[in-house]
XYZ file of C-alpha atoms in Angstrom:
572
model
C -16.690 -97.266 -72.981
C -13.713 -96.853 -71.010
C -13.939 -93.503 -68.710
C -10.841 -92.319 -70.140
C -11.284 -92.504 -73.312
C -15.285 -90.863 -73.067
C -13.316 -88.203 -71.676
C -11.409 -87.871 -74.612
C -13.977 -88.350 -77.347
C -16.048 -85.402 -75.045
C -13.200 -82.788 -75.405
C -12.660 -83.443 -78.791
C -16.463 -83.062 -79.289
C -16.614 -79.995 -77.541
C -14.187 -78.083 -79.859
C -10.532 -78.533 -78.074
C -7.937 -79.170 -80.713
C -5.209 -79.060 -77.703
C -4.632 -79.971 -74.444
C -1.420 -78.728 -72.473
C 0.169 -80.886 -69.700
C 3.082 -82.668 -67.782
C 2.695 -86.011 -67.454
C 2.256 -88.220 -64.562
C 1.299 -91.192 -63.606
C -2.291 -90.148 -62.324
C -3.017 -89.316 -65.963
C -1.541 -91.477 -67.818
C -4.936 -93.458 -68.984
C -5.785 -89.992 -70.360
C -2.977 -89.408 -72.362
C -3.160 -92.281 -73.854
C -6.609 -92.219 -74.770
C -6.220 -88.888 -76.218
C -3.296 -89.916 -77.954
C -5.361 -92.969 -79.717
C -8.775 -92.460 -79.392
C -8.659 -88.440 -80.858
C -7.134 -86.154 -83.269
C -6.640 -83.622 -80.300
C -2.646 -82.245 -79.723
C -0.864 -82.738 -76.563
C 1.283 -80.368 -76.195
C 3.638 -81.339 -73.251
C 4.902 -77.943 -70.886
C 7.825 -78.126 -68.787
C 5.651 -76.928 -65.582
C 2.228 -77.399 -64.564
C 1.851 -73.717 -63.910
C 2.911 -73.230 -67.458
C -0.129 -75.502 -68.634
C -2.225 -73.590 -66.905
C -0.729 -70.460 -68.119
C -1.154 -72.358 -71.594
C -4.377 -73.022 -71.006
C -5.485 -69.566 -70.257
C -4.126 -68.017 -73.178
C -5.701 -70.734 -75.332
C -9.294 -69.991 -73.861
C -8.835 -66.379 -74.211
C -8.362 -66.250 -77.691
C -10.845 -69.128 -78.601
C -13.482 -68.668 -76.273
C -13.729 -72.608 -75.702
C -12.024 -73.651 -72.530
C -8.720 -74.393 -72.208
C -7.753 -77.411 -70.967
C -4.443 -78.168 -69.018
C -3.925 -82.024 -67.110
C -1.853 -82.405 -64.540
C -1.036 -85.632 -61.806
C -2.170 -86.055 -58.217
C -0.029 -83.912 -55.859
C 2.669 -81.285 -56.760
C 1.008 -81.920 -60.258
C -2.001 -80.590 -59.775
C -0.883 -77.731 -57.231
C 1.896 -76.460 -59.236
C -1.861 -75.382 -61.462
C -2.994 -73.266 -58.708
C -1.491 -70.100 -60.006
C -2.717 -70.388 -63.348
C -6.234 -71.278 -62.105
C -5.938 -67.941 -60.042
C -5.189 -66.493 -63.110
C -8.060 -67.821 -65.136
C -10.991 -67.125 -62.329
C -9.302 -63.739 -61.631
C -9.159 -62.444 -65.557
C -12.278 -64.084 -66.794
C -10.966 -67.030 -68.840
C -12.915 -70.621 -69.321
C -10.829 -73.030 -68.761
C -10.987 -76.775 -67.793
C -8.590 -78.365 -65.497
C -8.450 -82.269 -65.214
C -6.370 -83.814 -62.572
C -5.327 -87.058 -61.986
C -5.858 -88.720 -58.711
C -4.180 -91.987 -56.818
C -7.281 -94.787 -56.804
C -9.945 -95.018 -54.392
C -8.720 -97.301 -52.123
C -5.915 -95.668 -51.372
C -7.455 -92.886 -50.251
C -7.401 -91.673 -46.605
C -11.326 -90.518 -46.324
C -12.236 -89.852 -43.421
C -9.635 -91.022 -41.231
C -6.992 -89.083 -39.008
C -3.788 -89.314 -41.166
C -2.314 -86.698 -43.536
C -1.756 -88.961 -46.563
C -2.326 -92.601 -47.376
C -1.746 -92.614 -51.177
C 1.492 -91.895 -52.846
C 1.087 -87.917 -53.619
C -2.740 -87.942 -52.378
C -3.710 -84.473 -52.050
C -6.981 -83.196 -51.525
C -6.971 -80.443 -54.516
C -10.508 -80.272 -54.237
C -10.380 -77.999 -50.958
C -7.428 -75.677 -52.285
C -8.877 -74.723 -55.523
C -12.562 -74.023 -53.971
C -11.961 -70.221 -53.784
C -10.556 -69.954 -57.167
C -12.204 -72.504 -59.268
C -16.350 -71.377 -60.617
C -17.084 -75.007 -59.508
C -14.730 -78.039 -58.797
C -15.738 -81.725 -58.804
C -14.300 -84.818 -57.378
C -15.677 -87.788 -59.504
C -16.657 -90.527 -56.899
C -17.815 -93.042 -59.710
C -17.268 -93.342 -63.514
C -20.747 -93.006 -64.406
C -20.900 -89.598 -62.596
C -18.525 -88.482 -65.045
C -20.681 -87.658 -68.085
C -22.980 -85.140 -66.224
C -19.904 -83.550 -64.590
C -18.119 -83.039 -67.821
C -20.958 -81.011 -69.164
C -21.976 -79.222 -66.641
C -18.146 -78.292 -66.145
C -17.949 -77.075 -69.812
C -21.371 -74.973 -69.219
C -20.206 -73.668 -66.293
C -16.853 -72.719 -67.824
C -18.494 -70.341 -70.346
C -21.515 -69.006 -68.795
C -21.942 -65.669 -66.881
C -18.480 -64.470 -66.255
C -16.385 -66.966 -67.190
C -14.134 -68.838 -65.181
C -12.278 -72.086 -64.406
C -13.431 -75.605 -63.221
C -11.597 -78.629 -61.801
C -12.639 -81.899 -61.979
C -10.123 -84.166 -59.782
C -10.022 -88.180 -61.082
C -8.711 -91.045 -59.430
C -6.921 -93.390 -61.249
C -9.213 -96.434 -61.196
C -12.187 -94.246 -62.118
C -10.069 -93.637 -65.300
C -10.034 -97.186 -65.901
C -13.515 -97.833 -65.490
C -15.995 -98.593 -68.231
C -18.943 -96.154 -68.416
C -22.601 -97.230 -68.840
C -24.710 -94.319 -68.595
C -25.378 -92.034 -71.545
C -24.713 -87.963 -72.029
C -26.829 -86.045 -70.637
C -28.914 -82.982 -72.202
C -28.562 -79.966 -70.331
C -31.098 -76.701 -70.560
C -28.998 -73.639 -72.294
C -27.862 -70.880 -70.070
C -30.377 -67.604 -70.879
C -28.006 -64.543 -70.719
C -29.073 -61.228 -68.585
C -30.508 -58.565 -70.638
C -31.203 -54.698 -69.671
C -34.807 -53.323 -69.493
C -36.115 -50.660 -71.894
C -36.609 -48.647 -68.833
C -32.625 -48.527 -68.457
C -32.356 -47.937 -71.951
C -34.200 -45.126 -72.636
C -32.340 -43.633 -69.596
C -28.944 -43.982 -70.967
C -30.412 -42.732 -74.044
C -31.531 -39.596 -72.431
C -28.432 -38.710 -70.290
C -26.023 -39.240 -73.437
C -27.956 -36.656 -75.109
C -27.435 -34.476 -72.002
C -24.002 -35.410 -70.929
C -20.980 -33.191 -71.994
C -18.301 -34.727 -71.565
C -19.760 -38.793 -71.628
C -17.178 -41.607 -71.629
C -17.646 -45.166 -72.445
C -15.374 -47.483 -69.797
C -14.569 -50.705 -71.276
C -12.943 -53.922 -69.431
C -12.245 -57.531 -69.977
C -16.152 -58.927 -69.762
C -16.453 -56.812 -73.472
C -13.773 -59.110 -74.956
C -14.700 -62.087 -72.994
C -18.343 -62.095 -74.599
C -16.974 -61.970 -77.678
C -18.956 -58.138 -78.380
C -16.551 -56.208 -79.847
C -18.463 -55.975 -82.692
C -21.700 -54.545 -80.510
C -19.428 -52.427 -78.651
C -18.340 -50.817 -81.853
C -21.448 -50.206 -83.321
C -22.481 -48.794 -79.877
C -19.227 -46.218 -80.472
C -20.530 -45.635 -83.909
C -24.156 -44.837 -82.799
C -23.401 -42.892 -80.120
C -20.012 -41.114 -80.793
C -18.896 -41.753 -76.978
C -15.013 -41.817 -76.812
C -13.494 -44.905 -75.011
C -11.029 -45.549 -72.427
C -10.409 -49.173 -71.470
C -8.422 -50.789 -68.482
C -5.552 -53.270 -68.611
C -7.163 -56.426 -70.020
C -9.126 -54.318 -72.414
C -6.101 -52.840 -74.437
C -7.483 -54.577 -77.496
C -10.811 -54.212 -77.454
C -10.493 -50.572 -79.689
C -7.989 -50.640 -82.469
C -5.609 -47.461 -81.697
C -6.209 -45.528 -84.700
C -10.256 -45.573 -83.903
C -11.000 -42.174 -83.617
C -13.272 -42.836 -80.208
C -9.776 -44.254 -78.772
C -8.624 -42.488 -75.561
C -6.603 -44.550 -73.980
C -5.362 -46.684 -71.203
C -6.801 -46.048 -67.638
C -5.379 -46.542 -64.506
C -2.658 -46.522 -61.454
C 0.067 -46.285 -65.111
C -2.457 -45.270 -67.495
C -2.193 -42.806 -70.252
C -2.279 -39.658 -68.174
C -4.451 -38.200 -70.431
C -7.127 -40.849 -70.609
C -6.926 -40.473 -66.406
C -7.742 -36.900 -66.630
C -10.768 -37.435 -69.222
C -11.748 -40.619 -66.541
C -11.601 -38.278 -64.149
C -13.894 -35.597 -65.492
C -16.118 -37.029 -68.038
C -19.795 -36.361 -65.943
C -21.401 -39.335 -67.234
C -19.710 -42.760 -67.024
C -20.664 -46.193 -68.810
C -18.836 -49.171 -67.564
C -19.337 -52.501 -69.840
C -17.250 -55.607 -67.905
C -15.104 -53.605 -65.661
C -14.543 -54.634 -61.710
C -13.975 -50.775 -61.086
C -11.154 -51.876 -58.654
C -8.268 -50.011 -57.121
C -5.628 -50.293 -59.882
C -8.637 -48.465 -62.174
C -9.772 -45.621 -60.317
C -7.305 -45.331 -57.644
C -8.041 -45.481 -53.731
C -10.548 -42.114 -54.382
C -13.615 -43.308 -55.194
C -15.355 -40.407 -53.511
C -13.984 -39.076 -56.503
C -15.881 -41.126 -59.031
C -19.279 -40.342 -57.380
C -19.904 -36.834 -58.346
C -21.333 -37.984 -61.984
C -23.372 -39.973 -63.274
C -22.497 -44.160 -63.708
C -24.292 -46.701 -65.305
C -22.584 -49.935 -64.435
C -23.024 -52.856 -66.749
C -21.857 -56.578 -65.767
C -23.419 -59.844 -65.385
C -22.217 -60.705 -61.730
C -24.767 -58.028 -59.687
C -21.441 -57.976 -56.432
C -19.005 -56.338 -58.844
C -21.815 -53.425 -58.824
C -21.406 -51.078 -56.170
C -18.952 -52.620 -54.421
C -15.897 -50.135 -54.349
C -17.695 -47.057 -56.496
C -21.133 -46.340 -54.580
C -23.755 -44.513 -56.530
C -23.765 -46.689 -59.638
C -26.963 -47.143 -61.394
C -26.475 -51.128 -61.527
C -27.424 -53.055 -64.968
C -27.321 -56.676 -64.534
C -26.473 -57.651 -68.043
C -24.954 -59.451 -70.072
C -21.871 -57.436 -71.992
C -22.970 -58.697 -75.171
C -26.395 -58.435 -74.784
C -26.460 -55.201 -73.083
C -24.908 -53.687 -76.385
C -26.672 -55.295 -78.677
C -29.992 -54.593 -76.873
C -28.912 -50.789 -77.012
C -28.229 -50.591 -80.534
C -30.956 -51.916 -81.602
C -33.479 -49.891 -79.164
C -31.706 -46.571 -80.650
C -31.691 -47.644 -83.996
C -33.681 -44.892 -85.556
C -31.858 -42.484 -82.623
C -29.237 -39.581 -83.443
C -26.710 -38.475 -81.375
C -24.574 -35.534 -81.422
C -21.271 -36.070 -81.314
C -19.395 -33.830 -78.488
C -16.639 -32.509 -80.546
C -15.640 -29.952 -77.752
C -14.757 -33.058 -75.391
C -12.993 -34.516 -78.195
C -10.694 -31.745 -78.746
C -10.191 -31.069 -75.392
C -8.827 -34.897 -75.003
C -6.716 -34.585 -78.000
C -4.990 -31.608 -76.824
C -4.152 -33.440 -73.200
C -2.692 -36.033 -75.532
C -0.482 -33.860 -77.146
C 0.321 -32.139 -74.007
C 1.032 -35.204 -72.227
C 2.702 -37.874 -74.902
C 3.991 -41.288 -73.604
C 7.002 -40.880 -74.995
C 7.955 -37.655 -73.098
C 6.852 -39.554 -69.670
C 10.380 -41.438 -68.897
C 13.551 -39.267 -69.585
C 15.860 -42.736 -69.475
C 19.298 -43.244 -70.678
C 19.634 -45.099 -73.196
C 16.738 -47.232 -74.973
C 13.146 -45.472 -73.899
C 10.881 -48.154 -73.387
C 7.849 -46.208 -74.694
C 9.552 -45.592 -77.850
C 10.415 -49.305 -78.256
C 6.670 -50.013 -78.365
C 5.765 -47.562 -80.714
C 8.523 -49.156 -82.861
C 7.571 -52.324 -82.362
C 4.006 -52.006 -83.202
C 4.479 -49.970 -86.421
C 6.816 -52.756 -87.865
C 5.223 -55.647 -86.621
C 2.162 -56.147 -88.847
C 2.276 -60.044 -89.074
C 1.580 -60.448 -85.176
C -1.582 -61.540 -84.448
C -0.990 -61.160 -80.445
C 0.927 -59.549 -77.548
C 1.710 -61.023 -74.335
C 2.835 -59.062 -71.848
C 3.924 -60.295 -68.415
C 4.152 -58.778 -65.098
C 5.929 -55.628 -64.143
C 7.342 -52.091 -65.874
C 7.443 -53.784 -68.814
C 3.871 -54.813 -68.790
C 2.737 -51.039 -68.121
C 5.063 -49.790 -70.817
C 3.363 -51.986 -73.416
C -0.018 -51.114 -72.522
C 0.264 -47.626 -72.677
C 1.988 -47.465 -76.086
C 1.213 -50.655 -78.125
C -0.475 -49.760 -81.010
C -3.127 -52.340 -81.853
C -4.426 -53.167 -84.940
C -8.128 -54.203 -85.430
C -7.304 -57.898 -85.791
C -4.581 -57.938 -83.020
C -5.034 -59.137 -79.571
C -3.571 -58.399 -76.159
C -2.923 -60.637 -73.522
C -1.670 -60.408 -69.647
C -2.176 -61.483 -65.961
C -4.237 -58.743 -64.878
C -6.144 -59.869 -61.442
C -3.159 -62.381 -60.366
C -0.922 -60.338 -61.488
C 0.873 -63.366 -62.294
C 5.198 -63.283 -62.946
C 6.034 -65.872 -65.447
C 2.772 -65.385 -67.368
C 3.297 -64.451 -71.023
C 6.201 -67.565 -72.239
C 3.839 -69.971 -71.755
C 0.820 -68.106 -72.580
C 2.478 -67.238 -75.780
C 2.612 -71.389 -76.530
C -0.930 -71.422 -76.026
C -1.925 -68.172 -77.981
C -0.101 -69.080 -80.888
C -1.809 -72.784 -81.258
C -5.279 -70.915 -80.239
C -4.206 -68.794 -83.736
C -2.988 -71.616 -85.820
C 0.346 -71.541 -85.441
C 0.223 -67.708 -86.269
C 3.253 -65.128 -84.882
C 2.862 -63.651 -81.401
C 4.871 -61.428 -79.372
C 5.922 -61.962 -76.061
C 7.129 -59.271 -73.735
C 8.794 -59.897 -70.672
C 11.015 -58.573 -68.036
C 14.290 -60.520 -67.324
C 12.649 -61.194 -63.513
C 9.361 -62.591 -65.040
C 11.650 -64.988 -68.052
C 13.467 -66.855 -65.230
C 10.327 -67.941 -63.597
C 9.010 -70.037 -66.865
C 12.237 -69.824 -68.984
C 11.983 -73.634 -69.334
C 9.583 -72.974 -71.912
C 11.773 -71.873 -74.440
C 12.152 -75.385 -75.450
C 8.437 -76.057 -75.683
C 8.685 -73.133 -78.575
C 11.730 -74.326 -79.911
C 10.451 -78.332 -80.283
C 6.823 -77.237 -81.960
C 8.825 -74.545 -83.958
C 6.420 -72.027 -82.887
C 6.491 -68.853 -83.749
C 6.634 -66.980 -80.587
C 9.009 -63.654 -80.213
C 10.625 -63.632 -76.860
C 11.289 -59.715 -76.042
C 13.484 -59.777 -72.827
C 13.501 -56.176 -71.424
C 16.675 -56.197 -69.634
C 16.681 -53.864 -66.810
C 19.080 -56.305 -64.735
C 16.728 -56.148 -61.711
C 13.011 -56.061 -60.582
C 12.398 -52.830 -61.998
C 8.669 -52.084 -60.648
C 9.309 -52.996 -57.102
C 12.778 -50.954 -57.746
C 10.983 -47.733 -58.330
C 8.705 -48.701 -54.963
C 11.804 -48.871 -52.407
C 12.883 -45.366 -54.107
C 9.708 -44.356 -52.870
C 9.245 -45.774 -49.559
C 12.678 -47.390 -48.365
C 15.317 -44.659 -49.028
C 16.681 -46.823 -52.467
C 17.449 -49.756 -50.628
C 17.020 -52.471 -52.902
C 16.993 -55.694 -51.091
C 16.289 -58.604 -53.731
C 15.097 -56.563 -56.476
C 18.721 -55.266 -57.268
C 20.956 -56.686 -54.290
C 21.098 -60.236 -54.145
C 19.708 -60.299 -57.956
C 20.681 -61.288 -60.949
C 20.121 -62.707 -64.540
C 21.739 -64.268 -67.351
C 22.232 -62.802 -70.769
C 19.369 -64.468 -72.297
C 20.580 -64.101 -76.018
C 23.235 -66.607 -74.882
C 20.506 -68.916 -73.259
C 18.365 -68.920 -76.400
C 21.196 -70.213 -78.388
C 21.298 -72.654 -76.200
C 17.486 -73.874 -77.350
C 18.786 -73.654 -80.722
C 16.658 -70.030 -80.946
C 18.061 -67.258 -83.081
C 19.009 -64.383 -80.757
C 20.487 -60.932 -80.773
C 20.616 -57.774 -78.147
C 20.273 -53.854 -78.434
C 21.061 -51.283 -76.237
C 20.893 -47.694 -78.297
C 18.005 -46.231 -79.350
C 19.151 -46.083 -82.802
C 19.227 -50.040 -83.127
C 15.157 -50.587 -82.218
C 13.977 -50.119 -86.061
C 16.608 -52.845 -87.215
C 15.663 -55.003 -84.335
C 12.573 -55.167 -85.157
C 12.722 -55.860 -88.615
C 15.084 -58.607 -88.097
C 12.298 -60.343 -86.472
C 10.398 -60.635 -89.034
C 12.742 -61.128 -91.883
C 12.594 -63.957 -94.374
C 14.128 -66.380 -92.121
C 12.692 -65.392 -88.688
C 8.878 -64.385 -89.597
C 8.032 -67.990 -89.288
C 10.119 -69.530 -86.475
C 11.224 -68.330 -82.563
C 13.657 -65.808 -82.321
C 14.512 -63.518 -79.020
C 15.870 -60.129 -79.007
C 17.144 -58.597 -75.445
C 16.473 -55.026 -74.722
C 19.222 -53.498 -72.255
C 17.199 -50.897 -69.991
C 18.856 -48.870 -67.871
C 17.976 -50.191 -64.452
C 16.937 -46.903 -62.998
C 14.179 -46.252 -65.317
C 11.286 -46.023 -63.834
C 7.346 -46.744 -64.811
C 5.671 -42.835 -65.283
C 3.131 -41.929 -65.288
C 1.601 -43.429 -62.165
C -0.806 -42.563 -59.624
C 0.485 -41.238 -56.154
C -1.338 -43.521 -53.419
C -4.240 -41.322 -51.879
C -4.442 -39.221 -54.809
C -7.173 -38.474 -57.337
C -6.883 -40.441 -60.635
C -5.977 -37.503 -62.332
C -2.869 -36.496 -60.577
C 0.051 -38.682 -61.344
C 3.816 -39.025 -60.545
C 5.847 -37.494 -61.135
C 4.380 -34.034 -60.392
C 2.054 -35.557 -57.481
C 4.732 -36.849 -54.658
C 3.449 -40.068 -52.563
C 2.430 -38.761 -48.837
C 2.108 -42.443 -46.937
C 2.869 -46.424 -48.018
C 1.081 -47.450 -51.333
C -1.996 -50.218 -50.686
C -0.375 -53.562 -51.780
């Protein structure tokens, strides 16, 4: 069989319905093949990074890798970001590049390049890839292709890159598929169980800490009987947003350097801590972690380095996620637990003390209000994509998720330009299904050439463009630290009015700027004629709001700005 089209006939086996890509010549055997040999979709980006971004989404929601292609050269570097992004958040993800033939290849000689676009991806991706492989012969290619797929998915997932040269494409394959031996998952001992078990029942004021490894092995389900069992309330970081519906009455909040403030303060004095798939890193607890160790921690994740690594004192559980829950419910099955209605209250009344809303005093539209608006009439979403910035901090603290809704962002890239293209490959992930995009006007101009990719597959994507007419986040950080002067975030910036540019794409647009338009916004959205294609609506923010609540650098968690004042220069 022809290499290419093995490759081909593999993906389709292993559950890909679409690929995302910009073609080149290094891959053109493989579009074709895929193109006649499968029933898989090509979905052709404007950008390689937007592929990639694609490609993440698409293997966050599914669970099955993504898959983005890209040529030899600035085809398969203009992925790097996105890879980042996958090994970084946790997503599987496949990446195929094309490569210029063997013979034209420089080896080992002295010379930069001898092939048109040669470029040895190989050696750039090694620090952000789980595993990368260059095939040296087509019959290596079946073995790599599953153990790239296994690899993908197991442990903490992550992304793999398997680089292609053209001729090796061409070739005809001889050697069957291999059979590899499934991947056992970590579990925790009974020892470790029974000693959660007994410091619940002791604990006053218990929390359960919740990050991305919960969603990424696919336990929500265990982590909710867990909540049920043991009537612990929740706080989750960034890229765990969705993992708790928001009217789930073990809901806290959002934690972190912009987290709910009063979801900081219960982080910061529950006195006994269980993390399930969180890194613990600085944007979660702040740079105190003397802080954290006072209390008990139980720290649950499936790569043993993320354990003790900034927060010393954790009692580590090498598990995994999944497994670690289930495991627990099912050792306490006949077990009752009190629930600690004292710590309850007491986080319900910092809640009303300290409402999102009443955070940002802005002129015009407040952004926190927008989201609370935006969830409450937006039933038919299935997703939100947030990018990078204000706007991304503003969403997670006041989205309100339903229990079939997901949330999406660059979390440990902290990737601009994210959410457009993610958005492509979140709404194919969910059949065609509506998701919401928000993005700051700095973020849209770095992928904005994707608004044609929605408008040619008619997806139904809404763009939300929150205006603030300059870089809002890094804004607030020269008020802090360079006496307002805003070099490139606000002088020498600029953007266009982006209602006019999605007219352009042939996407219905409109813009708001009062308070009192956000409700009929909204709405508008999802009217008869919108619900089911693109549409963008452009939020005017006045450029001098700022992102509050947020942690002061050197400060405990549970002290934000603006009533804690920054004393020296933030850690980047």
């Amino acid at each position: 069989m022809k290499a290419s089209d093995y490759i081909a006939k593999f993906l389709e086996q292993k559950g890909v319905k679409y690929v995302f890509e910009l073609s080149g010549g290094m891959i053109t055997h493989l579009l074709d093949s895929l193109n006649q040999k499968t029933a898989i979709n090509i979905v052709t980006m404007h950008h390689e990074q937007a592929a990639a971004f694609a490609a993440d989404a698409y293997g966050r929601v599914t669970g099955i890798p993504g898959v983005a292609l890209a040529t030899s050269g600035p085809g398969a570097t203009n992925l790097i970001t996105g890879i980042g992004s996958c090994y970084f958040d946790s997503t599987p993800a496949v990446f195929i590049t094309g490569q210029v033939n063997r013979h034209e290849q420089k080896g080992d000689r002295n010379i930069r390049q001898l092939g048109f676009q040669e470029t040895d991806i190989i050696s750039m991706v090694k620090p952000i890839t789980k595993a990368c492989y260059k095939v040296e012969h087509q019959d290596d290619l079946p073995l790599i292709l599953e153990e790239a797929f296994a690899i993908a998915v197991e442990g903490r997932p992550g992304p793999v890159l398997i680089d292609i040269p053209m001729d090796v494409q061409r070739s005809a394959i001889t050697v069957p598929a291999p059979n590899l031996d499934p991947i056992v998952p970590l579990t925790p001992s009974a020892e470790v169980l029974e000693e959660i078990v007994a410091d619940i029942h002791n604990a006053q004021r218990p929390l359960l800490l919740v990050g991305r490894g919960v969603r990424s092995a696919f336990a929500i389900d265990a982590m909710k009987a867990f909540i049920e069992k043991t009537n612990v309330p929740v706080i989750t970081t960034l890229l765990a947003v969705d993992a708790i519906e928001f009217t789930h009455p073990s809901r806290v909040g959002f934690i972190g350097s912009y987290g709910n403030r009063w979801a900081n303060v219960a982080f910061g004095e529950c006195d006994l801590l269980i993390v399930v798939g969180s890194r613990l890193d600085i944007r979660q607890t702040g740079a105190d972690t003397k802080f954290f160790e006072n209390r008990k921690i139980y720290h649950i994740d499936c790569e043993p380095g993320e354990i003790n690594n900034r927060v010393k004192g954790c009692v580590p559980v090498v598990a995994d996620a999944k497994k670690f829950l289930e495991n627990f419910n099912e050792f306490t099955i006949t077990e009752e637990f009190v629930k600690p209605v004292l710590w309850y209250n007491y986080i319900n009344e910092l809640r009303t003390q300290w409402p999102d809303t009443k955070e940002l005093a802005p002129n015009g539209i407040n952004p926190n209000v927008f989201m609370h608006s935006l969830s409450k009439n937006s039933p038919l979403a299935k997703c939100y994509i947030a990018d990078v910035g204000s706007h991304q901090m503003w969403t997670a603290q006041s989205i309100e998720l339903a229990e079939d809704q997901l949330f999406l962002t660059s979390a440990g890239m902290g990737a601009m330009g994210y959410a457009l293209p993610a958005g492509i490959g979140a709404s194919f992930a969910l059949d065609r299904q509506p998701v919401v995009t928000i993005i700051g006007d700095g973020c849209m101009q770095i992928n904005i050439q994707e608004l044609q990719t929605i408008s040619r597959n008619k997806l139904p994507v809404k763009v939300i463009i929150m205006n603030n007419k300059n870089l809002g986040m890094i804004r607030q950080f020269q008020d802090s630290y360079f006496e307002s002067r805003y070099q490139s975030t606000y002088w020498g910036y600029s953007a266009p009015d982006f209602e006019k540019v999605a007219k352009a794409y042939e996407i219905n647009s409109i813009t708001i700027s009062k308070e009192e338009e956000i409700e009929d916004a909204v709405k508008w959205m999802w009217n008869d004629t919108n619900k089911d294609a693109p549409v963008l609506l452009q939020i005017m923010i006045d450029p001098y709001t700022n992102t509050y609540p947020k942690i002061a650098f050197g400060k405990p968690i549970t002290e934000m700005e603006p009533f804690a004042k920054p004393i020296e220069m933030e850690s980047t």
